[in-house]
mmCIF file of C-alpha atoms in Angstrom:
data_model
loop_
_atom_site.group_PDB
_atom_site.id
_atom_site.type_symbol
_atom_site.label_atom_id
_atom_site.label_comp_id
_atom_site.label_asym_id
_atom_site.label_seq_id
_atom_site.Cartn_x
_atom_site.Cartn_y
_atom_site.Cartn_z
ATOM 1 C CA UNK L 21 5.184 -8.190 -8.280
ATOM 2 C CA UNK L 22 7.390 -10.123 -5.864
ATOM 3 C CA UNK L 23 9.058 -8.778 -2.670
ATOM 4 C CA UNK L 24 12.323 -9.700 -1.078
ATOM 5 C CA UNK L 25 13.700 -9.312 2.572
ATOM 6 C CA UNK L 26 17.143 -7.875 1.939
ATOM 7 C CA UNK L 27 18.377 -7.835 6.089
ATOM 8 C CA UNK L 28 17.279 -7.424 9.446
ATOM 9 C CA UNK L 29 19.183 -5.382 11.203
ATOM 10 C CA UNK L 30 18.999 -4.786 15.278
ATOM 11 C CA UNK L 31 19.776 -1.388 16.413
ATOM 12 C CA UNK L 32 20.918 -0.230 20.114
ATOM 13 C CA UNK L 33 20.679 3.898 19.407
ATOM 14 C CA UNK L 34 17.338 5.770 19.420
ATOM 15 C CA UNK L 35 14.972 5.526 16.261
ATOM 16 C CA UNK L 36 15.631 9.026 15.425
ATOM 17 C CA UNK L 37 15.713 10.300 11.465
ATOM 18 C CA UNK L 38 19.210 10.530 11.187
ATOM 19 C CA UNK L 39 19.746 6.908 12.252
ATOM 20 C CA UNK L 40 17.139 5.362 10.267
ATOM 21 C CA UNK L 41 18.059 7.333 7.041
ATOM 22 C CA UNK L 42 21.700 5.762 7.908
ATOM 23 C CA UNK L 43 20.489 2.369 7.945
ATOM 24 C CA UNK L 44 18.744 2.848 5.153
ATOM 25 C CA UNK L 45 21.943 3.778 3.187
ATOM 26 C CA UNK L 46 23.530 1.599 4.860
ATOM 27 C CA UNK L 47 21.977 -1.316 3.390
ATOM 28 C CA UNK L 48 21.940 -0.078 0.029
ATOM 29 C CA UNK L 49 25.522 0.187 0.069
ATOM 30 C CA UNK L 50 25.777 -3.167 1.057
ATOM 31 C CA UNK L 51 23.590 -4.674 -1.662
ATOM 32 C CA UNK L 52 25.375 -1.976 -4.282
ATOM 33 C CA UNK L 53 21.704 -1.067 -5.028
ATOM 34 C CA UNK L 54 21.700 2.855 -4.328
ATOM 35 C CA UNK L 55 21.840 3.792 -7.778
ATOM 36 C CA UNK L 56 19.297 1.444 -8.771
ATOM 37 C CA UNK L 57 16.817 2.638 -6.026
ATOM 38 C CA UNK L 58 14.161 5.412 -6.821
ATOM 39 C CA UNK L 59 11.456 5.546 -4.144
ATOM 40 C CA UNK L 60 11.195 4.797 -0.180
ATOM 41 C CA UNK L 61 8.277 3.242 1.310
ATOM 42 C CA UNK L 62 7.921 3.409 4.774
ATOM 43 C CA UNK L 63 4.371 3.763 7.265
ATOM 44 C CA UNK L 64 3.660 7.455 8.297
ATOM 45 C CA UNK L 65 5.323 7.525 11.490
ATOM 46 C CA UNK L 66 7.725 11.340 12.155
ATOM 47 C CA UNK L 67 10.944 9.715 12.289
ATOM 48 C CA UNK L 68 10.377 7.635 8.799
ATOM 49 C CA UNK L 69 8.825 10.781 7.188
ATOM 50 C CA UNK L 70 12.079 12.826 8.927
ATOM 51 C CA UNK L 71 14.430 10.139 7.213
ATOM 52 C CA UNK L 72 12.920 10.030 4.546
ATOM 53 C CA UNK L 73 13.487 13.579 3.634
ATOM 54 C CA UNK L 74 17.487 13.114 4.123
ATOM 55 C CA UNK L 75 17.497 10.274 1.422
ATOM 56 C CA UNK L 76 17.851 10.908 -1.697
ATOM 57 C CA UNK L 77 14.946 9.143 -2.734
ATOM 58 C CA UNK L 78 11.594 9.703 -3.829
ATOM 59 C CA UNK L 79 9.505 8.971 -0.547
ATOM 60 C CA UNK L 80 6.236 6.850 -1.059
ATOM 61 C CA UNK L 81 4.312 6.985 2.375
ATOM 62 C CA UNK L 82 2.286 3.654 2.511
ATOM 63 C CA UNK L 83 -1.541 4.087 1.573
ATOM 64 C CA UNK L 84 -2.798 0.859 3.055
ATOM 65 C CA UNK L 85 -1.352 1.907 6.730
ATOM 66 C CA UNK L 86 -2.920 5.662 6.035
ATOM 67 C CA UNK L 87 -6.474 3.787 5.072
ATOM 68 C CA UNK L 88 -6.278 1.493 8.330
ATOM 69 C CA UNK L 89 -5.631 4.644 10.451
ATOM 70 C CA UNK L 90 -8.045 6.479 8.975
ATOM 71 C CA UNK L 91 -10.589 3.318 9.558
ATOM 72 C CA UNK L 92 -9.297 2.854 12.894
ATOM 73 C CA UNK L 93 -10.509 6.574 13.815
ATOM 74 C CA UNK L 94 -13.499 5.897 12.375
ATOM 75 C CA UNK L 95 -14.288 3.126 14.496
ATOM 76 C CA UNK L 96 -13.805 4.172 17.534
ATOM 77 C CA UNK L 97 -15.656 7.506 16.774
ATOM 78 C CA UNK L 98 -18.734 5.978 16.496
ATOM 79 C CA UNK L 99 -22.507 4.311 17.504
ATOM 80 C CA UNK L 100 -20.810 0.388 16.893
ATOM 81 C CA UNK L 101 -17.726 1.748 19.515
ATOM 82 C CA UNK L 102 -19.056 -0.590 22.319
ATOM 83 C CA UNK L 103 -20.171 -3.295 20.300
ATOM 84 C CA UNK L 104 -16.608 -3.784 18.914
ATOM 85 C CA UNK L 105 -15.531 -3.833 22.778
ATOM 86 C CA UNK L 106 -17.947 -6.556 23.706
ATOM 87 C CA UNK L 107 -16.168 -8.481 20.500
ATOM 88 C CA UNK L 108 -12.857 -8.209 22.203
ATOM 89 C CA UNK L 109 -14.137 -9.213 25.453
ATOM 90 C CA UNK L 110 -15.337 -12.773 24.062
ATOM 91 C CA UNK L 111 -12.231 -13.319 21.254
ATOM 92 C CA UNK L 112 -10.219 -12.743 25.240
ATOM 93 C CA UNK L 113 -11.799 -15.094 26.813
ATOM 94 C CA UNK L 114 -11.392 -17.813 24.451
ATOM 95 C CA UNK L 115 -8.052 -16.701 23.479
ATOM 96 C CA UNK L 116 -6.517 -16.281 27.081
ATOM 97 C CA UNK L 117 -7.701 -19.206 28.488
ATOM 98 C CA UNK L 118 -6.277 -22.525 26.929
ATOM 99 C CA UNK L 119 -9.308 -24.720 28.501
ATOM 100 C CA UNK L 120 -12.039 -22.399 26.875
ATOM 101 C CA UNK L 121 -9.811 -22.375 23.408
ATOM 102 C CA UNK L 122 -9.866 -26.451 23.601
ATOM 103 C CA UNK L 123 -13.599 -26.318 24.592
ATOM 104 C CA UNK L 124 -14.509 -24.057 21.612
ATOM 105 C CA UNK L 125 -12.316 -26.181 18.972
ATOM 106 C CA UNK L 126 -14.119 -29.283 20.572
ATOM 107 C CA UNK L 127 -18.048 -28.012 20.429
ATOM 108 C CA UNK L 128 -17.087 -26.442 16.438
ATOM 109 C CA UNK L 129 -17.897 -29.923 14.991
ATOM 110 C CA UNK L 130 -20.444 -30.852 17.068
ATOM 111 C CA UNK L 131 -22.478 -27.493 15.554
ATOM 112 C CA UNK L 132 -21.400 -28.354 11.738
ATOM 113 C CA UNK L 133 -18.133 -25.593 11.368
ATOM 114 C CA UNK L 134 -15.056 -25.633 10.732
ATOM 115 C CA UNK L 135 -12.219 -25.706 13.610
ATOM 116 C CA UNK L 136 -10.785 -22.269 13.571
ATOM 117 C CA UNK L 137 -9.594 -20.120 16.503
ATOM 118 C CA UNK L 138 -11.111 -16.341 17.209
ATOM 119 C CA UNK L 139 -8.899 -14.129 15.817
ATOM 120 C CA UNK L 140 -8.515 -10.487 17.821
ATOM 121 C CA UNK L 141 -8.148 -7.690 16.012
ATOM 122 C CA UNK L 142 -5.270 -4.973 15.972
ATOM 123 C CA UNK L 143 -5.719 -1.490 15.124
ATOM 124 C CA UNK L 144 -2.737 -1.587 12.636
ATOM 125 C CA UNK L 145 -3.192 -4.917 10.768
ATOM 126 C CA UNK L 146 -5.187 -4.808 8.089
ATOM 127 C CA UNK L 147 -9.041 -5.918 8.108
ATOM 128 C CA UNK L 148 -8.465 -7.300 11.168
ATOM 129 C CA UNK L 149 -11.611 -5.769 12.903
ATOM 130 C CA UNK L 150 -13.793 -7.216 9.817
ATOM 131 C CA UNK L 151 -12.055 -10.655 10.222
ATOM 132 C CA UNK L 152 -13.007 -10.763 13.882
ATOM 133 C CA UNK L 153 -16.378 -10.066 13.407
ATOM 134 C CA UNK L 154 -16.574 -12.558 10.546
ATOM 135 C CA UNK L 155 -15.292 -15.274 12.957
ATOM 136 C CA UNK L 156 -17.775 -14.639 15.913
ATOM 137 C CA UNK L 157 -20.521 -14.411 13.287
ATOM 138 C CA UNK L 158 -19.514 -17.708 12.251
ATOM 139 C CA UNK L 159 -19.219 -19.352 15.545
ATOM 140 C CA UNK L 160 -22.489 -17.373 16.964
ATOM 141 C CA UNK L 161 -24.434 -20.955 18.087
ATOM 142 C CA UNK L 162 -20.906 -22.067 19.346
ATOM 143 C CA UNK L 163 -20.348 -19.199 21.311
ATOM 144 C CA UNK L 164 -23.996 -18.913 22.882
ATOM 145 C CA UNK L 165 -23.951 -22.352 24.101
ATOM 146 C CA UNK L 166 -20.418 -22.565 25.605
ATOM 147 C CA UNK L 167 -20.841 -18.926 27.001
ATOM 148 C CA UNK L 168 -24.664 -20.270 28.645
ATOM 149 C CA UNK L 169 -23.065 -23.305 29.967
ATOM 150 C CA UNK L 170 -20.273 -21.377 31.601
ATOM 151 C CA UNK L 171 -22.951 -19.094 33.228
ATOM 152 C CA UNK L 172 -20.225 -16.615 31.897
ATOM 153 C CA UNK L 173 -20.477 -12.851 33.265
ATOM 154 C CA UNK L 174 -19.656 -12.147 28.960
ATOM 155 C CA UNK L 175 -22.823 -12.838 27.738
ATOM 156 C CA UNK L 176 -23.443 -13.216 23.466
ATOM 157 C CA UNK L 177 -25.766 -9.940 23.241
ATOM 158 C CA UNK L 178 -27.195 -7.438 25.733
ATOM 159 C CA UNK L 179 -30.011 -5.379 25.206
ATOM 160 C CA UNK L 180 -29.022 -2.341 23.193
ATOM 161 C CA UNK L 181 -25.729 -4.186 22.705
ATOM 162 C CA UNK L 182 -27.188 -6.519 20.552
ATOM 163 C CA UNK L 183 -28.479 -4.451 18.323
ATOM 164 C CA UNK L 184 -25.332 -2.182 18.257
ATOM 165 C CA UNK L 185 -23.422 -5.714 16.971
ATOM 166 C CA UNK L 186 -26.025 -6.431 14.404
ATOM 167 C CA UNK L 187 -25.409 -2.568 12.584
ATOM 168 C CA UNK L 188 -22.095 -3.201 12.992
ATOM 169 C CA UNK L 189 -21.642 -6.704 11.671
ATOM 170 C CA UNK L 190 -23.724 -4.790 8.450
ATOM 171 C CA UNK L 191 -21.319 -1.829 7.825
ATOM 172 C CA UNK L 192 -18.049 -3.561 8.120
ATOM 173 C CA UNK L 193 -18.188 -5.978 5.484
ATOM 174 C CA UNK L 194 -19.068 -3.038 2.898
ATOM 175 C CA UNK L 195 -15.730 -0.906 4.349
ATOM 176 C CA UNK L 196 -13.554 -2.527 1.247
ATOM 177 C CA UNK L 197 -16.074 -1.302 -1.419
ATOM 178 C CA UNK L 198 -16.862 2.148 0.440
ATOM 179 C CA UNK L 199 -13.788 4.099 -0.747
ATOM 180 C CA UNK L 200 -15.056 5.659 -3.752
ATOM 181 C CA UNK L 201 -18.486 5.904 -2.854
ATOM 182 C CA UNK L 202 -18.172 7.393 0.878
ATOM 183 C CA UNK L 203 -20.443 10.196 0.265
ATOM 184 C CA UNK L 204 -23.481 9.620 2.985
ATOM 185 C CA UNK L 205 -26.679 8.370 0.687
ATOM 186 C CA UNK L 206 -30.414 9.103 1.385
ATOM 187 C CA UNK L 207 -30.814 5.756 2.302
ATOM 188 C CA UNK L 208 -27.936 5.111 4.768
ATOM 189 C CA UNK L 209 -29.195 4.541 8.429
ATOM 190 C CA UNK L 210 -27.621 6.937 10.867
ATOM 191 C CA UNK L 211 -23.983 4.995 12.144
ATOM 192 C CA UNK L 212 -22.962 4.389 8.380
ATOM 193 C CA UNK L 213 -23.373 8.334 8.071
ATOM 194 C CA UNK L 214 -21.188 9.081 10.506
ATOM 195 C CA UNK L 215 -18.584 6.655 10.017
ATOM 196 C CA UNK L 216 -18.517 8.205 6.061
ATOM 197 C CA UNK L 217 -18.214 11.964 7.151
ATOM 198 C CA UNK L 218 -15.388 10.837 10.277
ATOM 199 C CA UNK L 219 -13.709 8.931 7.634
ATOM 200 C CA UNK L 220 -13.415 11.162 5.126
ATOM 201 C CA UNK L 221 -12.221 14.101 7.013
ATOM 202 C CA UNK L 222 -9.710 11.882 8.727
ATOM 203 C CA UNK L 223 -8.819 10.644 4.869
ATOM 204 C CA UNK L 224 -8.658 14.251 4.153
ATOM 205 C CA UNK L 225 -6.387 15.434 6.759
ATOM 206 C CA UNK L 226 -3.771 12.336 5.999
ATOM 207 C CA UNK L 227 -3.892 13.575 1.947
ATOM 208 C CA UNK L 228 -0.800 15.983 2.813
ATOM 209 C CA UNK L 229 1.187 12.864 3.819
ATOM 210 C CA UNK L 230 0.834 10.789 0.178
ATOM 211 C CA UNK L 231 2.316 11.130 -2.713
ATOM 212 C CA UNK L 232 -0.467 11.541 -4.859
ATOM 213 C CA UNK L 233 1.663 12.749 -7.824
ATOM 214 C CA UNK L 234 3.521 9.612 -8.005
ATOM 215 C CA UNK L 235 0.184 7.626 -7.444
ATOM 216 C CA UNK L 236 -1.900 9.177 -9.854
ATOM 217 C CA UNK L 237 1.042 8.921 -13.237
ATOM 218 C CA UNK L 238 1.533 5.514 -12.072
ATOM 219 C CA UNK L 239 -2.511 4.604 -12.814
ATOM 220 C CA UNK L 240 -1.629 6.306 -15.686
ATOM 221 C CA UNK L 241 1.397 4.435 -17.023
ATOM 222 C CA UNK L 242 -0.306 1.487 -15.404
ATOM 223 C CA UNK L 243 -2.429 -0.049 -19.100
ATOM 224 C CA UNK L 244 -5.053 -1.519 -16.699
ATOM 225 C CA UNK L 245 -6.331 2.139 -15.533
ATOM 226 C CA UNK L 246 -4.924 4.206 -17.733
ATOM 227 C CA UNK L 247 -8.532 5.950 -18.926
ATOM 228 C CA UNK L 248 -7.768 7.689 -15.390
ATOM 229 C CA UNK L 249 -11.790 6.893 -14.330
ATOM 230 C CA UNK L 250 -10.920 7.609 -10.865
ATOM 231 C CA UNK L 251 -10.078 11.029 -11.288
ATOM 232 C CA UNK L 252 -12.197 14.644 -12.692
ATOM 233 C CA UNK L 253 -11.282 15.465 -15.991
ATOM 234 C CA UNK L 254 -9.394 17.964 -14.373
ATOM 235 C CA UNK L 255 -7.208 16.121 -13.018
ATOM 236 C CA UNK L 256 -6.870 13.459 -16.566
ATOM 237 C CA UNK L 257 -5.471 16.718 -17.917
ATOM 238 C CA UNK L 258 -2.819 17.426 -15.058
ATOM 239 C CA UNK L 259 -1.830 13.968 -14.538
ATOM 240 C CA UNK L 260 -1.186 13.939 -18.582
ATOM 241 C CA UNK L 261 0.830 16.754 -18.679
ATOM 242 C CA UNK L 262 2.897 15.372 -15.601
ATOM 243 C CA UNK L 263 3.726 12.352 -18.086
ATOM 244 C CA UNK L 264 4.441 14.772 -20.586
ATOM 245 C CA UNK L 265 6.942 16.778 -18.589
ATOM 246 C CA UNK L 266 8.821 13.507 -17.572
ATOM 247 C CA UNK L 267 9.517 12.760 -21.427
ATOM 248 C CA UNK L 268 10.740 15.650 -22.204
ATOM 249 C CA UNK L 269 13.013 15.727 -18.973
ATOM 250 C CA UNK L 270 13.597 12.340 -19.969
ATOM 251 C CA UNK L 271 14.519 13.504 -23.675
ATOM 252 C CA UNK L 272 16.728 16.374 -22.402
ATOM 253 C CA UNK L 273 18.555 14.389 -20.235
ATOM 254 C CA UNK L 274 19.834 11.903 -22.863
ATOM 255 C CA UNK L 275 20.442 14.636 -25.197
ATOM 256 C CA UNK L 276 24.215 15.659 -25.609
ATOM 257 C CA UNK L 277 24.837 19.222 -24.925
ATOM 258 C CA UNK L 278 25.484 21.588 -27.727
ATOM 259 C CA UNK L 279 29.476 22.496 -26.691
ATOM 260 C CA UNK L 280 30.120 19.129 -27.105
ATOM 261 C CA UNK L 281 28.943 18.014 -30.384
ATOM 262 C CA UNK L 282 29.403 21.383 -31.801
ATOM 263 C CA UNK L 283 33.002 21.582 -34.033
ATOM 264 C CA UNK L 284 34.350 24.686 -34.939
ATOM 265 C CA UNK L 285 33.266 25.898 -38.928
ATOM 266 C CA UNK L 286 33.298 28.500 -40.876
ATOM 267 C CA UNK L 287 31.308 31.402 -40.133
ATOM 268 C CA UNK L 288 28.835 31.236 -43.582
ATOM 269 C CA UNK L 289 28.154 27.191 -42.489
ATOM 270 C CA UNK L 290 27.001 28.598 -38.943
ATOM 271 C CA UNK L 291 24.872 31.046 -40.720
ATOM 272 C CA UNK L 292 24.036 28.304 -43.151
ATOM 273 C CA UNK L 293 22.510 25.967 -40.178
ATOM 274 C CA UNK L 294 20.729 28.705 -38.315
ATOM 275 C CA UNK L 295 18.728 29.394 -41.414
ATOM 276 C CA UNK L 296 17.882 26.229 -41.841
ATOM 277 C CA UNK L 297 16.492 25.175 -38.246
ATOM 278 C CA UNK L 298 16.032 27.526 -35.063
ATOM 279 C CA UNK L 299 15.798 26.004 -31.433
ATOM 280 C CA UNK L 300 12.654 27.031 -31.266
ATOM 281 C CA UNK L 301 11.462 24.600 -34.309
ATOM 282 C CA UNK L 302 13.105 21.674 -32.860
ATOM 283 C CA UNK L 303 11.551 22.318 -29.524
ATOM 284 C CA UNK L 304 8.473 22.006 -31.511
ATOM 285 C CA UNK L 305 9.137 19.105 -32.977
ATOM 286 C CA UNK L 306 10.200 17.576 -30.222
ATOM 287 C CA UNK L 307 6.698 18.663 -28.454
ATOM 288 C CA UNK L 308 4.780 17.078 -31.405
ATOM 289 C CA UNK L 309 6.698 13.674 -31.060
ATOM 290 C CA UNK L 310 6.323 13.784 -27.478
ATOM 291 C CA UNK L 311 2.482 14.071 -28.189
ATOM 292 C CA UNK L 312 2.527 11.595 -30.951
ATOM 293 C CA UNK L 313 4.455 9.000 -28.495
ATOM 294 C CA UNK L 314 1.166 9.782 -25.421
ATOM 295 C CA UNK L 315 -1.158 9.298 -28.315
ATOM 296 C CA UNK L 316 0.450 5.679 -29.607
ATOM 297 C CA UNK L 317 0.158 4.828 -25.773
ATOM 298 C CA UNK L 318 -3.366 5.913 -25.336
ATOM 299 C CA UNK L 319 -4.787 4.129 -27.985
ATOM 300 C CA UNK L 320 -3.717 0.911 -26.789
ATOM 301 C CA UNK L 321 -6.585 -1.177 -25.672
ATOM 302 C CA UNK L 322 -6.620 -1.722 -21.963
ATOM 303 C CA UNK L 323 -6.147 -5.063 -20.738
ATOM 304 C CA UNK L 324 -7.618 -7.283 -17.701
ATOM 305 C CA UNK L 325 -7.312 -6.248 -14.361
ATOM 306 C CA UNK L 326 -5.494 -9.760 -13.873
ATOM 307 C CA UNK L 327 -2.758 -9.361 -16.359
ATOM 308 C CA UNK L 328 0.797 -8.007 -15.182
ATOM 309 C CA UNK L 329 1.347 -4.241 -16.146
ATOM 310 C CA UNK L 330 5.047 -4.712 -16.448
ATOM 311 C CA UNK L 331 4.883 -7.576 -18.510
ATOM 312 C CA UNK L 332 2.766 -5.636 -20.924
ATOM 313 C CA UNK L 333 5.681 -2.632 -21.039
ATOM 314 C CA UNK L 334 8.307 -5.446 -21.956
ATOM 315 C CA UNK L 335 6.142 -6.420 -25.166
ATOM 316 C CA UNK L 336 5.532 -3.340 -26.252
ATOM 317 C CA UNK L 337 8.943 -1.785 -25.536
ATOM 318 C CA UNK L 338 9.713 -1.391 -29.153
ATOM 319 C CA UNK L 339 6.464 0.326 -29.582
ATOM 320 C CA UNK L 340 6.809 2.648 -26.912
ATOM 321 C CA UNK L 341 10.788 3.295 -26.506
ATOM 322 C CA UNK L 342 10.551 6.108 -24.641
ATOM 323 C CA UNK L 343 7.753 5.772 -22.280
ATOM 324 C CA UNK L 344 8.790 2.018 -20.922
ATOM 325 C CA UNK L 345 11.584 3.551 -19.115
ATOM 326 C CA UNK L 346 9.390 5.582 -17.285
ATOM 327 C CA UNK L 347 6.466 3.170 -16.768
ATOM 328 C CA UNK L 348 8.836 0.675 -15.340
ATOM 329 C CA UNK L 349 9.884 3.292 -12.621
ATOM 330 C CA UNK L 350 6.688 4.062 -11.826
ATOM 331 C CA UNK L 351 4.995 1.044 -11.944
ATOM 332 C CA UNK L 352 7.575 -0.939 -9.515
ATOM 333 C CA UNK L 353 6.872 1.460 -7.089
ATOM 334 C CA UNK L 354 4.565 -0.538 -4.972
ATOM 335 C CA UNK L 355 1.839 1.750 -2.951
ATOM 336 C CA UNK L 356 2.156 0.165 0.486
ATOM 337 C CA UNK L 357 4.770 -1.466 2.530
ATOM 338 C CA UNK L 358 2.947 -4.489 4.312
ATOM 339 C CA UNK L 359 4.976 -6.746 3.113
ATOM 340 C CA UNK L 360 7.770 -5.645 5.092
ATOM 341 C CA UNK L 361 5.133 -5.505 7.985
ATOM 342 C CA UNK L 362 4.856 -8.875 7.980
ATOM 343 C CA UNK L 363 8.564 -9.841 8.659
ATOM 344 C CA UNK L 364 7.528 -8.237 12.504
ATOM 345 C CA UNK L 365 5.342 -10.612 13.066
ATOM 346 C CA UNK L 366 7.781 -13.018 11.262
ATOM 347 C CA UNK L 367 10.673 -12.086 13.847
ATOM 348 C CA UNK L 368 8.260 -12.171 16.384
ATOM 349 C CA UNK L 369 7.513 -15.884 16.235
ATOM 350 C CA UNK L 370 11.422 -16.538 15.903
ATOM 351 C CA UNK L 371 12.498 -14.280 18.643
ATOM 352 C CA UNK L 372 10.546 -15.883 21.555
ATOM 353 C CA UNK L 373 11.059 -16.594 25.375
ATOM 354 C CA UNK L 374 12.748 -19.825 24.573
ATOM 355 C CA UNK L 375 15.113 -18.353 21.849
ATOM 356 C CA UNK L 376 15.969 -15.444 23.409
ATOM 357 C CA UNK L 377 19.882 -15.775 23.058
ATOM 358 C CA UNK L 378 19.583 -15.738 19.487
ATOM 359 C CA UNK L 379 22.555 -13.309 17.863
ATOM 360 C CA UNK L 380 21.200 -10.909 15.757
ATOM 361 C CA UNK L 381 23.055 -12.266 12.915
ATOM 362 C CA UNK L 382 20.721 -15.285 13.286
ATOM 363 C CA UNK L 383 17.820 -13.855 13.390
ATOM 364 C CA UNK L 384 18.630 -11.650 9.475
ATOM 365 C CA UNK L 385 19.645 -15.044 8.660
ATOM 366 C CA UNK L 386 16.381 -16.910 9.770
ATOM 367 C CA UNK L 387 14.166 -14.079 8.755
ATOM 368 C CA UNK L 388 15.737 -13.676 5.043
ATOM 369 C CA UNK L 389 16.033 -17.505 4.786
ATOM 370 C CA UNK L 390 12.044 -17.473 5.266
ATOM 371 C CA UNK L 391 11.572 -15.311 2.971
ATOM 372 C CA UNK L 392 13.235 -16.203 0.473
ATOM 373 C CA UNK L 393 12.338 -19.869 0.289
ATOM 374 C CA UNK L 394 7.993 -18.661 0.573
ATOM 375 C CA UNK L 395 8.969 -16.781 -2.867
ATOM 376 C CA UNK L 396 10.125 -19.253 -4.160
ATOM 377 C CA UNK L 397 7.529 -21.816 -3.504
ATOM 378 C CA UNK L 398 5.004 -18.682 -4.791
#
């Protein structure tokens, strides 16, 4: 799945819902794309949510930006919560100081790594806090000795601090694998307990915001996870009779209605065709093709978790005629908007001190141009 940056647009009125929702429409005007849009991703914040509810789209909060706030509270809430601040204190004073930035990418050699800058983490980019860490574990001999020569007030580790950096330098690589397993174990030390019960009542608070529904028929329709593993059987069963409902919406919707295809006959050949078949016999048999067409699809054998899902439905479109429609719907839907995230800090390295009289016209320019040429090169 590829993603494009359609415009950047600069606004001079207040961010509230009705303006965003008119930008929004405003741009799918432009591209002539509002009939061909279904859902809106956009981060959790009250005005997006607010505009999203004007739109007439399907709204699609973004799940990596509700799992990093969810981690973020989880964080600070906890035993490691100073140990993460003594982090920041030494990626600052190598990052805000251009002689100590030159001395550390001059002693990295001389100890046998790789040149690479400290990297400080924000409570909104993703994994940023684990690549931090991973950095100053790393550079830990590089660190001590430019930090001892500098007779530096930061020292490496403290007392207690030192062995609040060491549990957290253990939990934090584990926090992309913890997701479905955050229930607290026997054999869990005391922080990692904690940060599972914060985290999943933060997790569980945020639920209301998702759109699970959409979520859980798009595993479904996806053929990598459609056996639905992550779910109670429960739940299989609701999330199958979702997919159910949307064919037969589907199917009613492309059906012609009865005033128009009906011609007027004799009164015996009415009574003729209502002996033969009764609406409620073709509802049946519309259920039992319906259930023959989730059957077909079910059978399929899954395939790798490295093989395209939507390349799969354009195979197999003959086979499954009326469920592709509704699998490619789903399926393009992607769960998270970081992509578009990333043209910030994109128009934040092109919008600088220097280039400040830029036109906003420019800068879409710039920023599309950017993006469009790193897709293609993909």
């Amino acid at each position: 799945m590829q993603s494009f940056a359609l415009t950047v647009s600069k606004t001079e009125e207040r961010h509230y819902a009705e303006a965003c929702a008119d930008h929004f429409l405003n741009v799918a005007n432009e591209w002539e794309i509002k009939d061909k849009v279904t859902t809106l991703g956009t981060d959790s914040a009250r005005n997006m949510v607010a505009a999203a509810r004007l739109l007439p789209f399907e709204h699609m909060p973004c799940m990596a930006h509700i799992l990093q706030s969810a981690i973020t509270v989880s964080l600070n809430d906890n035993a490691f919560e100073s140990a993460l601040a003594k982090c920041r204190k030494i990626v600052g004073h190598f990052k805000h100081s251009p002689a100590n930035a030159q001395e550390l990418k001059a002693q990295q050699p001389a100890h046998g790594h790789q040149t690479e800058p400290l990297d400080q983490d924000v409570p909104t980019r993703w994994n940023s806090t684990l690549e931090m860490i991973k950095r100053i574990q790393r550079n830990k001999s590089v660190l001590t000795t430019i930090l001892t020569q500098q007779n530096s007030k930061i020292c490496y580790r403290t007392a207690g601090g030192g062995e609040r950096y060491v549990s957290c330098s253990m939990v934090l690589p584990a926090l992309c694998h913890l997701f479905w397993v955050m229930e607290p174990l026997d054999d869990d030390p005391v922080y990692a307990v904690k940060f599972k019960i914060v985290f999943t009542t933060d997790l569980a608070q945020r639920r209301a915001s998702s759109n699970l529904t959409w979520l859980k028929i798009a595993t479904a329709l996806d053929p990598r996870f459609k056996d639905l593993k992550c779910l109670s059987k429960d739940e299989r069963r609701e999330v199958w009779a979702s997919v159910h409902d949307l064919l037969m919406a589907e199917t009613d919707a492309h059906q012609p209605s009865a005033q128009t295809t009906e011609e007027p006959s004799p009164k015996k050949s009415k009574m003729s065709i209502s002996l033969l078949g009764s609406p409620d016999s073709d509802t049946e048999e519309e259920e039992d093709a319906i259930d023959c067409c989730l059957n077909l699809y079910k059978a399929e054998p899954k395939i790798d978790t490295g093989e395209c899902p939507l390349q799969w439905w354009l195979k197999r479109e003959g086979a499954h005629a009326r469920l592709a429609p509704i699998a490619r719907k789903y399926l393009s839907t992607p769960a998270t908007t970081v992509p578009c995230e990333r043209l910030f800090s994109l128009s934040g390295h092109i919008i600088q001190k220097k280039r400040a009289s830029l036109s906003s016209d420019n800068v879409n320019r710039i920023v599309c141009l950017s993006n469009w040429l790193s897709a293609q090169k993909d």
